[in-house]
Amino acid sequence: MITQTQINILRSEKIAPQQLFIDGKTVTGNAEPMQVISPIDGSDLTTIANATEAEVGLAAASARTAFNDGRWSNLPPSKRKKILFAIADGIEAEALSLSILGVRDNGTEFNMAFKAEAGSAAGTFRYYAEALDKMTGEIAPTASNTLGLVHHEPVGVVGAIIPWNFPLMIGAWKLAPALATGNSVILKPAETASLSLLRLAQIASAAGLPDGVFNVVTGDGRIAGDALARSMDVDVLAFTGSGLTGRKLLEASAQSNLKRVYLELGGKSPNIVFADAPNLDEAAKVSVAAIFRNSGQVCVAGSRLLVERSIHDDFITALKIHAEAMRVGDPLDLQTQIGAVNSESQLKNNLAITAAAISEGADCITGGERILGQTGGSYMAPTILKNVLRTNTVFKTEVFGPVLAVTPFDTQEEAITLANDSNLGLAAGVWTANLSRAHRMIRAVQAGVIHVNTYGGADNTVPLGGHKQSGNGSDKSLHALSKYTNLKTAWIQL
Ligand code: ADP
């Protein structure tokens, strides 16, 4: 059991200025470092290096050399496996301090971060460590005088650009399968969530990962991230973040070496509640958590709630009660259920979209404002907007904040039309006790993951990836391994 006293001791530890991690060593960046501000109270936490194009080039060269000389790519799978397990053990051994470091940096409530960050990342490393020596090639059913062999080879150098909402969890989703298949990796964390990933590089190195196989370049996405996307040494780019940046990465790939680009670009996920849901109060409670945990900064957040009109008003009442009961505040307080918004700019964006929704005719039934201003941190009250029309901006635009848009519907057909009225298609939820309806909805709703009579939650065994403009290529599960491998056919005349 973690106690508040343990957290309080670790939360005030001084954090040294952070450097780049290239070729197994810390490297001092040449550019002016970036200040790291904690969204908990607006305090200066430390600085991170602002990697230049040349420094990203050094990391890429180091990753390329490590790949080419086979120090990792040619290790017997049993040895690679042992090191990935050791990384998982290292993460677990430091789970508490890693989680607290991450929370000080990005503001996620500790209760969620401890499980979803360190706990989940360790599990992801174990999952791919276990998988890596179970993958085999194929012998194709060719004519008897030929032999067709299908090899799965590592692509070479993988660039991973990571967002700020769950840096360790999402970082591990890309890093672990890429390393398991023998690649070298250069990881670019988000400006406002680099600290735990820099620590992960040290843990991996101590676990025996050879130098150059895992490099971390921090700093401005428009410089360091862009340099990674344009690098001629990067073969695959794996990204989670905004659609705007995703488009830039595709352009950068086209303008450089046509590297493969995998994108996970968030969603505007419909959570659909039918009047025949098995337990409406439970549905309301889970729907509230589905949008408000981590201040709505979850790519699969159920941000559009579609409610059958016959239960709409009662359901709104239940939503309001559950939302107002959630404790917003210091993310490092064990009682807190909703922590800080990641940054001041994110908070401003949330408030602006809320104001626009109200001006377009939506009714704000709770929240809609900044709170806890006296702390110096960035906090927003859980916000519920009702009477949101499909023409309203908030119906289509991902807020990535604690803002729920509620829209009533009359029929199943209308629910499907509303659910699919979005360019995005990452996740969805359906609440119904009718088995046939549940399966019909699973088929009809355009999304990468559909939750039935629950929302959120999953594990490494199932893929997570978007349909439509939410992206391509899934994280997690055995399917993710194919992102980091090339097929090679050997055609042999016997
Ligand atoms: P958000 O708007 O939620 O911060 P971004 O897509 O801007 O999402 O950020 C996600 C990640 O992409 C971060 O690591 C960020 O530094 C990086 N990034 C931002 N702009 C670019 C860019 N032009 N090229 C490459 N990476 C970028």
Tab-separated table of N, CA and C and ligand atoms in Angstrom, residues 161-164 188-191 219-222 224-226 229 239-243 245-246 248-249 346 400, ligand 1:
chain	number	residue	atom	x	y	z
A	161	ILE	N	7.595	9.383	-31.570
A	161	ILE	CA	7.234	10.722	-31.057
A	161	ILE	C	6.030	10.551	-30.141
A	162	ILE	N	6.202	10.967	-28.897
A	162	ILE	CA	5.292	10.585	-27.812
A	162	ILE	C	4.555	11.817	-27.282
A	163	PRO	N	3.286	11.668	-26.916
A	163	PRO	CA	2.533	12.802	-26.367
A	163	PRO	C	2.737	12.931	-24.853
A	164	TRP	N	2.022	13.874	-24.260
A	164	TRP	CA	2.273	14.189	-22.851
A	164	TRP	C	1.278	13.564	-21.887
A	188	LYS	N	11.338	10.708	-28.951
A	188	LYS	CA	11.180	12.155	-28.724
A	188	LYS	C	9.952	12.342	-27.832
A	189	PRO	N	10.172	12.622	-26.539
A	189	PRO	CA	9.023	12.856	-25.648
A	189	PRO	C	8.417	14.235	-25.903
A	190	ALA	N	7.230	14.458	-25.352
A	190	ALA	CA	6.593	15.777	-25.461
A	190	ALA	C	7.329	16.769	-24.552
A	191	GLU	N	7.251	18.043	-24.915
A	191	GLU	CA	7.914	19.109	-24.161
A	191	GLU	C	7.495	19.082	-22.689
A	219	GLY	N	12.857	18.248	-26.329
A	219	GLY	CA	12.812	19.624	-26.825
A	219	GLY	C	11.599	19.912	-27.684
A	220	ASP	N	11.720	20.996	-28.426
A	220	ASP	CA	10.618	21.529	-29.232
A	220	ASP	C	10.272	20.558	-30.368
A	221	GLY	N	9.003	20.164	-30.412
A	221	GLY	CA	8.564	19.237	-31.453
A	221	GLY	C	8.836	19.767	-32.855
A	222	ARG	N	8.710	21.081	-33.007
A	222	ARG	CA	8.876	21.659	-34.348
A	222	ARG	C	10.324	21.613	-34.823
A	224	ALA	N	13.118	19.307	-32.880
A	224	ALA	CA	13.621	17.935	-32.671
A	224	ALA	C	12.709	16.901	-33.336
A	225	GLY	N	11.382	17.076	-33.154
A	225	GLY	CA	10.437	16.124	-33.749
A	225	GLY	C	10.510	16.180	-35.268
A	226	ASP	N	10.583	17.404	-35.782
A	226	ASP	CA	10.645	17.574	-37.235
A	226	ASP	C	11.942	16.966	-37.795
A	229	ALA	N	11.511	13.332	-38.034
A	229	ALA	CA	10.609	12.972	-39.141
A	229	ALA	C	11.299	13.097	-40.496
A	239	PHE	N	3.951	7.509	-34.090
A	239	PHE	CA	3.541	8.779	-33.478
A	239	PHE	C	2.203	8.656	-32.768
A	240	THR	N	2.076	9.302	-31.638
A	240	THR	CA	0.769	9.548	-31.027
A	240	THR	C	0.710	11.036	-30.719
A	241	GLY	N	-0.349	11.697	-31.158
A	241	GLY	CA	-0.466	13.140	-30.912
A	241	GLY	C	-1.578	13.720	-31.755
A	242	SER	N	-1.436	14.994	-32.093
A	242	SER	CA	-2.539	15.690	-32.777
A	242	SER	C	-2.557	15.400	-34.276
A	243	GLY	N	-3.727	15.585	-34.865
A	243	GLY	CA	-3.889	15.391	-36.304
A	243	GLY	C	-3.028	16.359	-37.105
A	245	THR	N	-0.095	17.640	-36.290
A	245	THR	CA	1.292	17.162	-36.335
A	245	THR	C	1.381	15.900	-37.201
A	246	GLY	N	0.381	15.040	-37.094
A	246	GLY	CA	0.381	13.813	-37.903
A	246	GLY	C	0.507	14.135	-39.394
A	248	LYS	N	1.872	16.782	-40.674
A	248	LYS	CA	3.233	17.284	-40.944
A	248	LYS	C	4.214	16.123	-41.067
A	249	LEU	N	3.995	15.074	-40.279
A	249	LEU	CA	4.916	13.930	-40.321
A	249	LEU	C	4.822	13.213	-41.667
A	346	GLN	N	-3.115	24.435	-22.789
A	346	GLN	CA	-4.161	23.433	-22.943
A	346	GLN	C	-5.438	23.904	-22.223
A	400	PHE	N	-9.701	17.404	-25.897
A	400	PHE	CA	-8.614	16.827	-25.095
A	400	PHE	C	-8.560	17.505	-23.727
B	1	ADP	P1	-0.487	18.407	-28.631
B	1	ADP	O1	-1.068	19.490	-29.478
B	1	ADP	O2	-1.478	17.582	-27.931
B	1	ADP	O3	0.639	18.834	-27.758
B	1	ADP	P2	1.294	17.511	-30.626
B	1	ADP	O4	0.935	16.692	-31.804
B	1	ADP	O5	1.687	18.913	-30.844
B	1	ADP	O6	0.086	17.365	-29.657
B	1	ADP	O7	2.460	16.818	-29.792
B	1	ADP	C1	2.684	15.439	-29.739
B	1	ADP	C2	4.161	15.209	-29.950
B	1	ADP	O8	4.528	15.679	-31.239
B	1	ADP	C3	5.083	15.926	-28.967
B	1	ADP	O9	6.178	15.080	-28.660
B	1	ADP	C4	5.551	17.120	-29.762
B	1	ADP	O10	6.800	17.622	-29.332
B	1	ADP	C5	5.649	16.539	-31.137
B	1	ADP	N1	5.574	17.530	-32.235
B	1	ADP	C6	4.917	18.713	-32.239
B	1	ADP	N2	5.070	19.347	-33.428
B	1	ADP	C7	5.841	18.545	-34.187
B	1	ADP	C8	6.357	18.635	-35.533
B	1	ADP	N3	6.112	19.685	-36.319
B	1	ADP	N4	7.108	17.612	-35.986
B	1	ADP	C9	7.362	16.539	-35.218
B	1	ADP	N5	6.918	16.401	-33.953
B	1	ADP	C10	6.166	17.388	-33.431
